[in-house]
Amino acid sequence: MNHSLTPREKGNLPALGAPPLIRLDAYVAEDGSTVVNGHLLDMGGTRPPNETILDAVAMFARTLGAPVAATVIDRTAQQVARLRVHPDGSSRTIGEEEDLPPGRERTAAEEEAFPPLARVERIIQHAQREELHAAFVLASALREHLTLRRGAEDELSLEARAIEAYLAYLRGDHMLSTVLALTVARIRCRTDLNRAAPDVARATAAWQRLWDEGQVATRGQELLHMWERLSEAGLLQEPSHHAMAQAVRSRLAQGGRSVPPRAEPAAPALTAGPGPAPTPVAPEDKPLKPTRRGLRRFTRRAGRTPEQSS
């Protein structure tokens, strides 16, 4: 069941006197599912995501009696929108230079008001109720916003991506699960090789469920390079990891595809998602385009209803 946002709940509100104003976050998935501050919104089956987001953020502004900033990651438009919403319901998009100043202090303040751990707990609750679509959308929203604020290599961003990969696996989307898990493993191999083996193992588990020969070959070659690098560094301590490395090698050999000499993976170039891969690596979050100022779908005049604004 989707959870409608209720701004009167103290856990959903930034502190009234918090200086400077904490930015809210929203996310629109490719299927139109909409998340605000870690809550999946019920759009009544008919309302566009942009209207739902503006209504939710305006409720915050009215409750606080002050303008509210919001960052919207919209995967349907492949854009990031930065908004300023006022208690009277009016809103406008703003340029990046007009947004609230970035920095560690702001990131810490935002995450204190809307803790990532609380969002993870909500994701787990959905998954335990077998509401896998809701859990996956919430995990995607968390990963996207953590990556935007902290970068793809941040520990919280990596953990959120690993959760997203596991949920994709549970949903049966093994291609997406492989792409996400491979990205985690690749980053870990680059930044902390000593901790990489479990992440490579998770990527291998997803890869073993693939059937497309091209994907099996290209993703498998990258996995094999990772296992060989771990072996050379003396970091294959678990028998199960040795078995997984051998399973990758055997499957590639049985497919009749040659395994190239050991080498580092090429620079990330793909976009996440199902379908044939033109290169043997998965993506690591290309920045989305910022929306232009005054974009109509996120702009409202004071006192106008959503129908009048459309």
PDB file of C-alpha atoms in Angstrom:
ATOM      1  CA  MET A   1       0.000   0.000   0.000  1.00  0.00           C
ATOM      2  CA  ASN A   2       1.282   3.446  -0.891  1.00  0.00           C
ATOM      3  CA  HIS A   3       1.836   5.887   1.938  1.00  0.00           C
ATOM      4  CA  SER A   4       0.460   9.409   1.533  1.00  0.00           C
ATOM      5  CA  LEU A   5       2.707  12.090   2.970  1.00  0.00           C
ATOM      6  CA  THR A   6       1.384  13.633   6.189  1.00  0.00           C
ATOM      7  CA  PRO A   7       3.336  16.825   6.948  1.00  0.00           C
ATOM      8  CA  ARG A   8       1.866  17.067  10.448  1.00  0.00           C
ATOM      9  CA  GLU A   9       3.943  14.090  11.540  1.00  0.00           C
ATOM     10  CA  LYS A  10       6.951  15.439  13.376  1.00  0.00           C
ATOM     11  CA  GLY A  11       9.228  12.886  11.754  1.00  0.00           C
ATOM     12  CA  ASN A  12       8.514  14.351   8.315  1.00  0.00           C
ATOM     13  CA  LEU A  13       9.176  18.006   9.154  1.00  0.00           C
ATOM     14  CA  PRO A  14      12.435  19.939   9.321  1.00  0.00           C
ATOM     15  CA  ALA A  15      12.963  21.802  12.581  1.00  0.00           C
ATOM     16  CA  LEU A  16      10.914  25.009  12.564  1.00  0.00           C
ATOM     17  CA  GLY A  17      13.831  27.223  13.535  1.00  0.00           C
ATOM     18  CA  ALA A  18      16.534  25.393  11.586  1.00  0.00           C
ATOM     19  CA  PRO A  19      18.881  27.912   9.929  1.00  0.00           C
ATOM     20  CA  PRO A  20      19.317  27.768   7.034  1.00  0.00           C
ATOM     21  CA  LEU A  21      16.170  26.196   5.588  1.00  0.00           C
ATOM     22  CA  ILE A  22      16.552  22.485   4.947  1.00  0.00           C
ATOM     23  CA  ARG A  23      15.892  21.355   1.415  1.00  0.00           C
ATOM     24  CA  LEU A  24      13.223  18.701   0.802  1.00  0.00           C
ATOM     25  CA  ASP A  25      13.703  16.028  -1.844  1.00  0.00           C
ATOM     26  CA  ALA A  26      11.415  14.351  -4.348  1.00  0.00           C
ATOM     27  CA  TYR A  27      11.832  11.645  -6.942  1.00  0.00           C
ATOM     28  CA  VAL A  28       9.832  10.574  -9.992  1.00  0.00           C
ATOM     29  CA  ALA A  29      10.558   7.056 -11.220  1.00  0.00           C
ATOM     30  CA  GLU A  30      10.413   6.102 -14.881  1.00  0.00           C
ATOM     31  CA  ASP A  31       6.923   4.640 -14.375  1.00  0.00           C
ATOM     32  CA  GLY A  32       5.693   7.867 -12.735  1.00  0.00           C
ATOM     33  CA  SER A  33       5.810   6.610  -9.132  1.00  0.00           C
ATOM     34  CA  THR A  34       6.479   9.605  -6.911  1.00  0.00           C
ATOM     35  CA  VAL A  35       8.424   9.873  -3.652  1.00  0.00           C
ATOM     36  CA  VAL A  36       8.750  12.884  -1.329  1.00  0.00           C
ATOM     37  CA  ASN A  37      11.148  12.692   1.628  1.00  0.00           C
ATOM     38  CA  GLY A  38      11.240   8.909   1.551  1.00  0.00           C
ATOM     39  CA  HIS A  39       7.457   8.434   1.332  1.00  0.00           C
ATOM     40  CA  LEU A  40       5.757   6.912  -1.700  1.00  0.00           C
ATOM     41  CA  LEU A  41       2.774   9.106  -2.522  1.00  0.00           C
ATOM     42  CA  ASP A  42      -0.671   7.915  -3.511  1.00  0.00           C
ATOM     43  CA  MET A  43      -1.582   9.974  -6.575  1.00  0.00           C
ATOM     44  CA  GLY A  44      -5.154   8.782  -6.801  1.00  0.00           C
ATOM     45  CA  GLY A  45      -4.535   7.152 -10.158  1.00  0.00           C
ATOM     46  CA  THR A  46      -5.013  10.323 -12.193  1.00  0.00           C
ATOM     47  CA  ARG A  47      -2.792  13.152 -10.985  1.00  0.00           C
ATOM     48  CA  PRO A  48       0.507  13.922 -12.733  1.00  0.00           C
ATOM     49  CA  PRO A  49       3.641  13.521 -10.565  1.00  0.00           C
ATOM     50  CA  ASN A  50       4.572  17.214 -10.777  1.00  0.00           C
ATOM     51  CA  GLU A  51       1.227  18.285  -9.292  1.00  0.00           C
ATOM     52  CA  THR A  52       1.505  15.724  -6.517  1.00  0.00           C
ATOM     53  CA  ILE A  53       4.991  16.952  -5.643  1.00  0.00           C
ATOM     54  CA  LEU A  54       3.967  20.628  -5.647  1.00  0.00           C
ATOM     55  CA  ASP A  55       0.970  19.891  -3.411  1.00  0.00           C
ATOM     56  CA  ALA A  56       3.119  17.932  -0.941  1.00  0.00           C
ATOM     57  CA  VAL A  57       5.859  20.559  -0.753  1.00  0.00           C
ATOM     58  CA  ALA A  58       3.294  23.376  -0.445  1.00  0.00           C
ATOM     59  CA  MET A  59       1.803  21.547   2.563  1.00  0.00           C
ATOM     60  CA  PHE A  60       5.220  21.689   4.200  1.00  0.00           C
ATOM     61  CA  ALA A  61       5.516  25.393   3.420  1.00  0.00           C
ATOM     62  CA  ARG A  62       2.074  26.131   4.927  1.00  0.00           C
ATOM     63  CA  THR A  63       2.885  24.093   8.030  1.00  0.00           C
ATOM     64  CA  LEU A  64       6.187  25.925   8.491  1.00  0.00           C
ATOM     65  CA  GLY A  65       4.813  29.316   7.456  1.00  0.00           C
ATOM     66  CA  ALA A  66       7.882  29.880   5.281  1.00  0.00           C
ATOM     67  CA  PRO A  67       9.144  29.140   1.768  1.00  0.00           C
ATOM     68  CA  VAL A  68      10.494  25.651   1.233  1.00  0.00           C
ATOM     69  CA  ALA A  69      13.252  24.561  -1.110  1.00  0.00           C
ATOM     70  CA  ALA A  70      13.028  21.226  -2.909  1.00  0.00           C
ATOM     71  CA  THR A  71      15.199  19.198  -5.250  1.00  0.00           C
ATOM     72  CA  VAL A  72      13.307  16.935  -7.659  1.00  0.00           C
ATOM     73  CA  ILE A  73      15.042  14.120  -9.531  1.00  0.00           C
ATOM     74  CA  ASP A  74      12.710  13.322 -12.422  1.00  0.00           C
ATOM     75  CA  ARG A  75      13.651  10.176 -14.314  1.00  0.00           C
ATOM     76  CA  THR A  76      10.728  10.591 -16.726  1.00  0.00           C
ATOM     77  CA  ALA A  77      12.362  13.796 -18.011  1.00  0.00           C
ATOM     78  CA  GLN A  78      15.968  12.828 -17.160  1.00  0.00           C
ATOM     79  CA  GLN A  79      16.328  16.120 -15.293  1.00  0.00           C
ATOM     80  CA  VAL A  80      16.947  17.618 -11.878  1.00  0.00           C
ATOM     81  CA  ALA A  81      14.585  20.451 -10.931  1.00  0.00           C
ATOM     82  CA  ARG A  82      15.314  22.868  -8.092  1.00  0.00           C
ATOM     83  CA  LEU A  83      12.237  24.584  -6.701  1.00  0.00           C
ATOM     84  CA  ARG A  84      11.193  27.305  -4.301  1.00  0.00           C
ATOM     85  CA  VAL A  85       7.634  26.778  -2.988  1.00  0.00           C
ATOM     86  CA  HIS A  86       5.770  29.348  -0.847  1.00  0.00           C
ATOM     87  CA  PRO A  87       3.000  28.901   1.758  1.00  0.00           C
ATOM     88  CA  ASP A  88       0.435  30.391  -0.654  1.00  0.00           C
ATOM     89  CA  GLY A  89       1.103  27.487  -3.031  1.00  0.00           C
ATOM     90  CA  SER A  90       3.083  29.483  -5.565  1.00  0.00           C
ATOM     91  CA  SER A  91       6.299  27.996  -6.878  1.00  0.00           C
ATOM     92  CA  ARG A  92       9.060  28.542  -9.382  1.00  0.00           C
ATOM     93  CA  THR A  93      12.068  26.652 -10.615  1.00  0.00           C
ATOM     94  CA  ILE A  94      15.421  28.197  -9.822  1.00  0.00           C
ATOM     95  CA  GLY A  95      18.876  27.936 -11.290  1.00  0.00           C
ATOM     96  CA  GLU A  96      21.601  25.981  -9.543  1.00  0.00           C
ATOM     97  CA  GLU A  97      23.308  29.216  -8.555  1.00  0.00           C
ATOM     98  CA  GLU A  98      20.101  30.320  -6.751  1.00  0.00           C
ATOM     99  CA  ASP A  99      19.799  27.103  -4.790  1.00  0.00           C
ATOM    100  CA  LEU A 100      20.688  26.802  -1.130  1.00  0.00           C
ATOM    101  CA  PRO A 101      24.483  26.739  -0.762  1.00  0.00           C
ATOM    102  CA  PRO A 102      26.003  23.239  -0.874  1.00  0.00           C
ATOM    103  CA  GLY A 103      28.435  21.908   1.679  1.00  0.00           C
ATOM    104  CA  ARG A 104      28.952  19.300   4.360  1.00  0.00           C
ATOM    105  CA  GLU A 105      27.030  21.299   6.943  1.00  0.00           C
ATOM    106  CA  ARG A 106      23.918  21.416   4.761  1.00  0.00           C
ATOM    107  CA  THR A 107      24.154  17.736   3.857  1.00  0.00           C
ATOM    108  CA  ALA A 108      24.493  16.833   7.540  1.00  0.00           C
ATOM    109  CA  ALA A 109      21.542  19.065   8.488  1.00  0.00           C
ATOM    110  CA  GLU A 110      19.302  17.609   5.784  1.00  0.00           C
ATOM    111  CA  GLU A 111      20.140  14.044   6.719  1.00  0.00           C
ATOM    112  CA  GLU A 112      19.610  14.783  10.422  1.00  0.00           C
ATOM    113  CA  ALA A 113      16.100  16.024   9.599  1.00  0.00           C
ATOM    114  CA  PHE A 114      15.362  13.141   7.200  1.00  0.00           C
ATOM    115  CA  PRO A 115      17.673  10.296   8.295  1.00  0.00           C
ATOM    116  CA  PRO A 116      18.700   7.787   5.596  1.00  0.00           C
ATOM    117  CA  LEU A 117      18.452   4.998   8.198  1.00  0.00           C
ATOM    118  CA  ALA A 118      14.765   5.721   8.754  1.00  0.00           C
ATOM    119  CA  ARG A 119      14.238   5.489   5.004  1.00  0.00           C
ATOM    120  CA  VAL A 120      16.066   2.167   4.871  1.00  0.00           C
ATOM    121  CA  GLU A 121      13.842   0.832   7.646  1.00  0.00           C
ATOM    122  CA  ARG A 122      10.768   1.863   5.647  1.00  0.00           C
ATOM    123  CA  ILE A 123      12.167   0.097   2.566  1.00  0.00           C
ATOM    124  CA  ILE A 124      12.715  -3.066   4.617  1.00  0.00           C
ATOM    125  CA  GLN A 125       9.158  -2.904   5.968  1.00  0.00           C
ATOM    126  CA  HIS A 126       7.775  -2.772   2.410  1.00  0.00           C
ATOM    127  CA  ALA A 127       9.993  -5.667   1.363  1.00  0.00           C
ATOM    128  CA  GLN A 128       8.927  -7.771   4.353  1.00  0.00           C
ATOM    129  CA  ARG A 129       5.294  -7.224   3.314  1.00  0.00           C
ATOM    130  CA  GLU A 130       6.313  -8.312  -0.211  1.00  0.00           C
ATOM    131  CA  GLU A 131       5.520  -4.844  -1.553  1.00  0.00           C
ATOM    132  CA  LEU A 132       8.538  -5.073  -3.798  1.00  0.00           C
ATOM    133  CA  HIS A 133       7.596  -2.296  -6.220  1.00  0.00           C
ATOM    134  CA  ALA A 134       7.220   0.222  -3.387  1.00  0.00           C
ATOM    135  CA  ALA A 135      10.444  -0.964  -1.760  1.00  0.00           C
ATOM    136  CA  PHE A 136      12.361  -0.716  -5.032  1.00  0.00           C
ATOM    137  CA  VAL A 137      11.104   2.788  -5.890  1.00  0.00           C
ATOM    138  CA  LEU A 138      11.974   4.039  -2.396  1.00  0.00           C
ATOM    139  CA  ALA A 139      15.439   2.470  -2.658  1.00  0.00           C
ATOM    140  CA  SER A 140      16.006   4.103  -6.057  1.00  0.00           C
ATOM    141  CA  ALA A 141      14.946   7.481  -4.673  1.00  0.00           C
ATOM    142  CA  LEU A 142      17.282   7.116  -1.692  1.00  0.00           C
ATOM    143  CA  ARG A 143      20.234   6.096  -3.864  1.00  0.00           C
ATOM    144  CA  GLU A 144      19.627   8.897  -6.380  1.00  0.00           C
ATOM    145  CA  HIS A 145      19.488  11.642  -3.752  1.00  0.00           C
ATOM    146  CA  LEU A 146      22.415  10.323  -1.719  1.00  0.00           C
ATOM    147  CA  THR A 147      24.477  10.122  -4.903  1.00  0.00           C
ATOM    148  CA  LEU A 148      23.471  13.658  -5.893  1.00  0.00           C
ATOM    149  CA  ARG A 149      24.441  15.023  -2.460  1.00  0.00           C
ATOM    150  CA  ARG A 150      27.392  12.839  -1.540  1.00  0.00           C
ATOM    151  CA  GLY A 151      28.697  11.298  -4.767  1.00  0.00           C
ATOM    152  CA  ALA A 152      28.580   7.725  -6.089  1.00  0.00           C
ATOM    153  CA  GLU A 153      31.586   6.573  -4.038  1.00  0.00           C
ATOM    154  CA  ASP A 154      30.189   7.628  -0.659  1.00  0.00           C
ATOM    155  CA  GLU A 155      29.540   4.743   1.742  1.00  0.00           C
ATOM    156  CA  LEU A 156      25.854   5.569   2.198  1.00  0.00           C
ATOM    157  CA  SER A 157      25.383   5.878  -1.567  1.00  0.00           C
ATOM    158  CA  LEU A 158      27.015   2.481  -2.088  1.00  0.00           C
ATOM    159  CA  GLU A 159      24.860   0.812   0.562  1.00  0.00           C
ATOM    160  CA  ALA A 160      21.702   2.287  -0.967  1.00  0.00           C
ATOM    161  CA  ARG A 161      22.735   1.015  -4.400  1.00  0.00           C
ATOM    162  CA  ALA A 162      23.401  -2.453  -2.966  1.00  0.00           C
ATOM    163  CA  ILE A 163      19.902  -2.494  -1.450  1.00  0.00           C
ATOM    164  CA  GLU A 164      18.442  -1.377  -4.783  1.00  0.00           C
ATOM    165  CA  ALA A 165      20.338  -4.172  -6.571  1.00  0.00           C
ATOM    166  CA  TYR A 166      19.013  -6.785  -4.143  1.00  0.00           C
ATOM    167  CA  LEU A 167      15.429  -5.581  -4.543  1.00  0.00           C
ATOM    168  CA  ALA A 168      15.784  -5.689  -8.330  1.00  0.00           C
ATOM    169  CA  TYR A 169      16.960  -9.294  -7.913  1.00  0.00           C
ATOM    170  CA  LEU A 170      13.922 -10.149  -5.773  1.00  0.00           C
ATOM    171  CA  ARG A 171      11.663  -8.609  -8.426  1.00  0.00           C
ATOM    172  CA  GLY A 172      13.216 -10.826 -11.091  1.00  0.00           C
ATOM    173  CA  ASP A 173      14.946  -7.968 -12.949  1.00  0.00           C
ATOM    174  CA  HIS A 174      18.300  -9.705 -13.068  1.00  0.00           C
ATOM    175  CA  MET A 175      19.740  -7.441 -15.750  1.00  0.00           C
ATOM    176  CA  LEU A 176      19.190  -4.305 -13.677  1.00  0.00           C
ATOM    177  CA  SER A 177      20.326  -6.103 -10.544  1.00  0.00           C
ATOM    178  CA  THR A 178      23.559  -7.078 -12.293  1.00  0.00           C
ATOM    179  CA  VAL A 179      24.158  -3.523 -13.528  1.00  0.00           C
ATOM    180  CA  LEU A 180      23.626  -2.016 -10.068  1.00  0.00           C
ATOM    181  CA  ALA A 181      25.645  -4.664  -8.235  1.00  0.00           C
ATOM    182  CA  LEU A 182      28.496  -4.425 -10.750  1.00  0.00           C
ATOM    183  CA  THR A 183      28.669  -0.691 -10.189  1.00  0.00           C
ATOM    184  CA  VAL A 184      28.971  -1.234  -6.435  1.00  0.00           C
ATOM    185  CA  ALA A 185      31.673  -3.861  -6.980  1.00  0.00           C
ATOM    186  CA  ARG A 186      33.592  -1.688  -9.430  1.00  0.00           C
ATOM    187  CA  ILE A 187      33.621   1.294  -7.089  1.00  0.00           C
ATOM    188  CA  ARG A 188      34.638  -0.895  -4.167  1.00  0.00           C
ATOM    189  CA  CYS A 189      37.486  -2.461  -6.165  1.00  0.00           C
ATOM    190  CA  ARG A 190      38.727   1.030  -6.952  1.00  0.00           C
ATOM    191  CA  THR A 191      38.363   2.579  -3.504  1.00  0.00           C
ATOM    192  CA  ASP A 192      38.676  -0.256  -0.957  1.00  0.00           C
ATOM    193  CA  LEU A 193      39.841  -3.538  -2.487  1.00  0.00           C
ATOM    194  CA  ASN A 194      40.044  -5.218   0.933  1.00  0.00           C
ATOM    195  CA  ARG A 195      36.252  -5.002   1.242  1.00  0.00           C
ATOM    196  CA  ALA A 196      35.378  -5.761  -2.372  1.00  0.00           C
ATOM    197  CA  ALA A 197      34.959  -9.558  -2.367  1.00  0.00           C
ATOM    198  CA  PRO A 198      31.396  -9.659  -0.916  1.00  0.00           C
ATOM    199  CA  ASP A 199      30.253  -7.029  -3.433  1.00  0.00           C
ATOM    200  CA  VAL A 200      31.799  -8.936  -6.341  1.00  0.00           C
ATOM    201  CA  ALA A 201      30.049 -12.055  -5.023  1.00  0.00           C
ATOM    202  CA  ARG A 202      26.667 -10.270  -5.027  1.00  0.00           C
ATOM    203  CA  ALA A 203      27.228  -9.078  -8.587  1.00  0.00           C
ATOM    204  CA  THR A 204      28.158 -12.620  -9.592  1.00  0.00           C
ATOM    205  CA  ALA A 205      24.980 -14.029  -8.022  1.00  0.00           C
ATOM    206  CA  ALA A 206      22.868 -11.657 -10.140  1.00  0.00           C
ATOM    207  CA  TRP A 207      24.942 -12.337 -13.271  1.00  0.00           C
ATOM    208  CA  GLN A 208      24.413 -16.087 -12.896  1.00  0.00           C
ATOM    209  CA  ARG A 209      20.693 -15.513 -13.547  1.00  0.00           C
ATOM    210  CA  LEU A 210      21.259 -13.815 -16.918  1.00  0.00           C
ATOM    211  CA  TRP A 211      20.397 -15.642 -20.134  1.00  0.00           C
ATOM    212  CA  ASP A 212      21.325 -13.185 -22.898  1.00  0.00           C
ATOM    213  CA  GLU A 213      24.624 -14.473 -24.333  1.00  0.00           C
ATOM    214  CA  GLY A 214      26.006 -11.027 -25.066  1.00  0.00           C
ATOM    215  CA  GLN A 215      25.272  -9.792 -21.562  1.00  0.00           C
ATOM    216  CA  VAL A 216      26.643 -12.986 -20.023  1.00  0.00           C
ATOM    217  CA  ALA A 217      29.903 -12.501 -21.930  1.00  0.00           C
ATOM    218  CA  THR A 218      30.464  -8.786 -21.395  1.00  0.00           C
ATOM    219  CA  ARG A 219      29.410  -8.642 -17.748  1.00  0.00           C
ATOM    220  CA  GLY A 220      31.159 -11.942 -17.050  1.00  0.00           C
ATOM    221  CA  GLN A 221      34.455 -10.696 -18.433  1.00  0.00           C
ATOM    222  CA  GLU A 222      34.378  -7.746 -16.054  1.00  0.00           C
ATOM    223  CA  LEU A 223      33.520 -10.014 -13.143  1.00  0.00           C
ATOM    224  CA  LEU A 224      36.397 -12.329 -14.018  1.00  0.00           C
ATOM    225  CA  HIS A 225      38.824  -9.392 -14.051  1.00  0.00           C
ATOM    226  CA  MET A 226      37.588  -8.458 -10.562  1.00  0.00           C
ATOM    227  CA  TRP A 227      37.988 -12.000  -9.202  1.00  0.00           C
ATOM    228  CA  GLU A 228      41.483 -12.274 -10.680  1.00  0.00           C
ATOM    229  CA  ARG A 229      42.480  -8.952  -9.171  1.00  0.00           C
ATOM    230  CA  LEU A 230      41.238 -10.088  -5.759  1.00  0.00           C
ATOM    231  CA  SER A 231      43.096 -13.378  -6.144  1.00  0.00           C
ATOM    232  CA  GLU A 232      46.355 -11.625  -7.020  1.00  0.00           C
ATOM    233  CA  ALA A 233      45.987  -9.462  -3.910  1.00  0.00           C
ATOM    234  CA  GLY A 234      45.447 -12.545  -1.729  1.00  0.00           C
ATOM    235  CA  LEU A 235      41.929 -11.439  -0.827  1.00  0.00           C
ATOM    236  CA  LEU A 236      39.963 -14.567  -1.737  1.00  0.00           C
ATOM    237  CA  GLN A 237      39.590 -16.009   1.755  1.00  0.00           C
ATOM    238  CA  GLU A 238      36.183 -17.664   1.474  1.00  0.00           C
ATOM    239  CA  PRO A 239      35.778 -21.019  -0.305  1.00  0.00           C
ATOM    240  CA  SER A 240      32.489 -19.760  -1.733  1.00  0.00           C
ATOM    241  CA  HIS A 241      34.326 -16.873  -3.401  1.00  0.00           C
ATOM    242  CA  HIS A 242      36.806 -19.269  -5.003  1.00  0.00           C
ATOM    243  CA  ALA A 243      33.849 -21.298  -6.253  1.00  0.00           C
ATOM    244  CA  MET A 244      32.154 -18.218  -7.691  1.00  0.00           C
ATOM    245  CA  ALA A 245      35.308 -17.116  -9.500  1.00  0.00           C
ATOM    246  CA  GLN A 246      35.622 -20.582 -11.029  1.00  0.00           C
ATOM    247  CA  ALA A 247      31.930 -20.563 -11.981  1.00  0.00           C
ATOM    248  CA  VAL A 248      32.423 -17.334 -13.923  1.00  0.00           C
ATOM    249  CA  ARG A 249      35.441 -18.723 -15.748  1.00  0.00           C
ATOM    250  CA  SER A 250      33.676 -21.986 -16.566  1.00  0.00           C
ATOM    251  CA  ARG A 251      30.535 -20.338 -17.867  1.00  0.00           C
ATOM    252  CA  LEU A 252      32.500 -18.029 -20.126  1.00  0.00           C
ATOM    253  CA  ALA A 253      34.509 -20.964 -21.457  1.00  0.00           C
ATOM    254  CA  GLN A 254      31.400 -23.053 -22.068  1.00  0.00           C
ATOM    255  CA  GLY A 255      29.883 -20.197 -24.019  1.00  0.00           C
ATOM    256  CA  GLY A 256      32.742 -20.395 -26.451  1.00  0.00           C
ATOM    257  CA  ARG A 257      33.744 -16.793 -25.849  1.00  0.00           C
ATOM    258  CA  SER A 258      37.366 -15.952 -25.314  1.00  0.00           C
ATOM    259  CA  VAL A 259      38.408 -14.208 -22.133  1.00  0.00           C
ATOM    260  CA  PRO A 260      40.831 -11.341 -22.927  1.00  0.00           C
ATOM    261  CA  PRO A 261      44.083 -10.881 -21.031  1.00  0.00           C
ATOM    262  CA  ARG A 262      43.766  -9.504 -17.535  1.00  0.00           C
ATOM    263  CA  ALA A 263      43.179  -5.748 -17.608  1.00  0.00           C
ATOM    264  CA  GLU A 264      41.427  -2.979 -15.734  1.00  0.00           C
ATOM    265  CA  PRO A 265      37.810  -2.332 -16.780  1.00  0.00           C
ATOM    266  CA  ALA A 266      37.298   0.460 -19.281  1.00  0.00           C
ATOM    267  CA  ALA A 267      35.843   3.814 -18.228  1.00  0.00           C
ATOM    268  CA  PRO A 268      32.102   3.677 -17.392  1.00  0.00           C
ATOM    269  CA  ALA A 269      29.980   4.480 -20.407  1.00  0.00           C
ATOM    270  CA  LEU A 270      26.602   2.731 -20.323  1.00  0.00           C
ATOM    271  CA  THR A 271      23.211   3.738 -19.033  1.00  0.00           C
ATOM    272  CA  ALA A 272      21.536   1.498 -16.491  1.00  0.00           C
ATOM    273  CA  GLY A 273      18.718  -0.750 -17.547  1.00  0.00           C
ATOM    274  CA  PRO A 274      17.883  -3.848 -19.544  1.00  0.00           C
ATOM    275  CA  GLY A 275      18.922  -4.462 -23.131  1.00  0.00           C
ATOM    276  CA  PRO A 276      22.097  -5.315 -25.028  1.00  0.00           C
ATOM    277  CA  ALA A 277      25.276  -3.688 -23.782  1.00  0.00           C
ATOM    278  CA  PRO A 278      27.554  -2.107 -26.407  1.00  0.00           C
ATOM    279  CA  THR A 279      30.557  -2.139 -24.049  1.00  0.00           C
ATOM    280  CA  PRO A 280      31.633  -4.473 -21.240  1.00  0.00           C
ATOM    281  CA  VAL A 281      30.997  -2.111 -18.332  1.00  0.00           C
ATOM    282  CA  ALA A 282      28.029  -0.728 -16.444  1.00  0.00           C
ATOM    283  CA  PRO A 283      27.350   2.930 -15.578  1.00  0.00           C
ATOM    284  CA  GLU A 284      28.231   5.086 -12.604  1.00  0.00           C
ATOM    285  CA  ASP A 285      25.622   7.831 -12.634  1.00  0.00           C
ATOM    286  CA  LYS A 286      25.926  10.468 -15.290  1.00  0.00           C
ATOM    287  CA  PRO A 287      24.701  13.857 -13.981  1.00  0.00           C
ATOM    288  CA  LEU A 288      21.160  14.725 -15.018  1.00  0.00           C
ATOM    289  CA  LYS A 289      20.459  17.982 -16.774  1.00  0.00           C
ATOM    290  CA  PRO A 290      19.095  20.823 -14.617  1.00  0.00           C
ATOM    291  CA  THR A 291      15.696  22.106 -15.671  1.00  0.00           C
ATOM    292  CA  ARG A 292      15.498  25.511 -17.261  1.00  0.00           C
ATOM    293  CA  ARG A 293      14.094  28.286 -15.084  1.00  0.00           C
ATOM    294  CA  GLY A 294      10.348  28.817 -15.209  1.00  0.00           C
ATOM    295  CA  LEU A 295       9.601  25.293 -16.433  1.00  0.00           C
ATOM    296  CA  ARG A 296       5.831  25.292 -16.529  1.00  0.00           C
ATOM    297  CA  ARG A 297       5.135  21.938 -14.932  1.00  0.00           C
ATOM    298  CA  PHE A 298       6.835  23.017 -11.681  1.00  0.00           C
ATOM    299  CA  THR A 299       5.584  26.625 -11.730  1.00  0.00           C
ATOM    300  CA  ARG A 300       2.412  27.876 -10.079  1.00  0.00           C
ATOM    301  CA  ARG A 301       1.020  31.291  -9.364  1.00  0.00           C
ATOM    302  CA  ALA A 302      -0.332  32.229  -5.943  1.00  0.00           C
ATOM    303  CA  GLY A 303      -3.905  31.149  -5.362  1.00  0.00           C
ATOM    304  CA  ARG A 304      -4.140  29.004  -8.488  1.00  0.00           C
ATOM    305  CA  THR A 305      -5.390  25.419  -8.334  1.00  0.00           C
ATOM    306  CA  PRO A 306      -3.492  22.588  -9.987  1.00  0.00           C
ATOM    307  CA  GLU A 307      -6.109  22.523 -12.759  1.00  0.00           C
ATOM    308  CA  GLN A 308      -5.626  26.237 -13.405  1.00  0.00           C
ATOM    309  CA  SER A 309      -1.843  25.809 -13.467  1.00  0.00           C
ATOM    310  CA  SER A 310      -1.880  23.031 -16.049  1.00  0.00           C
TER     311      SER A 310
END
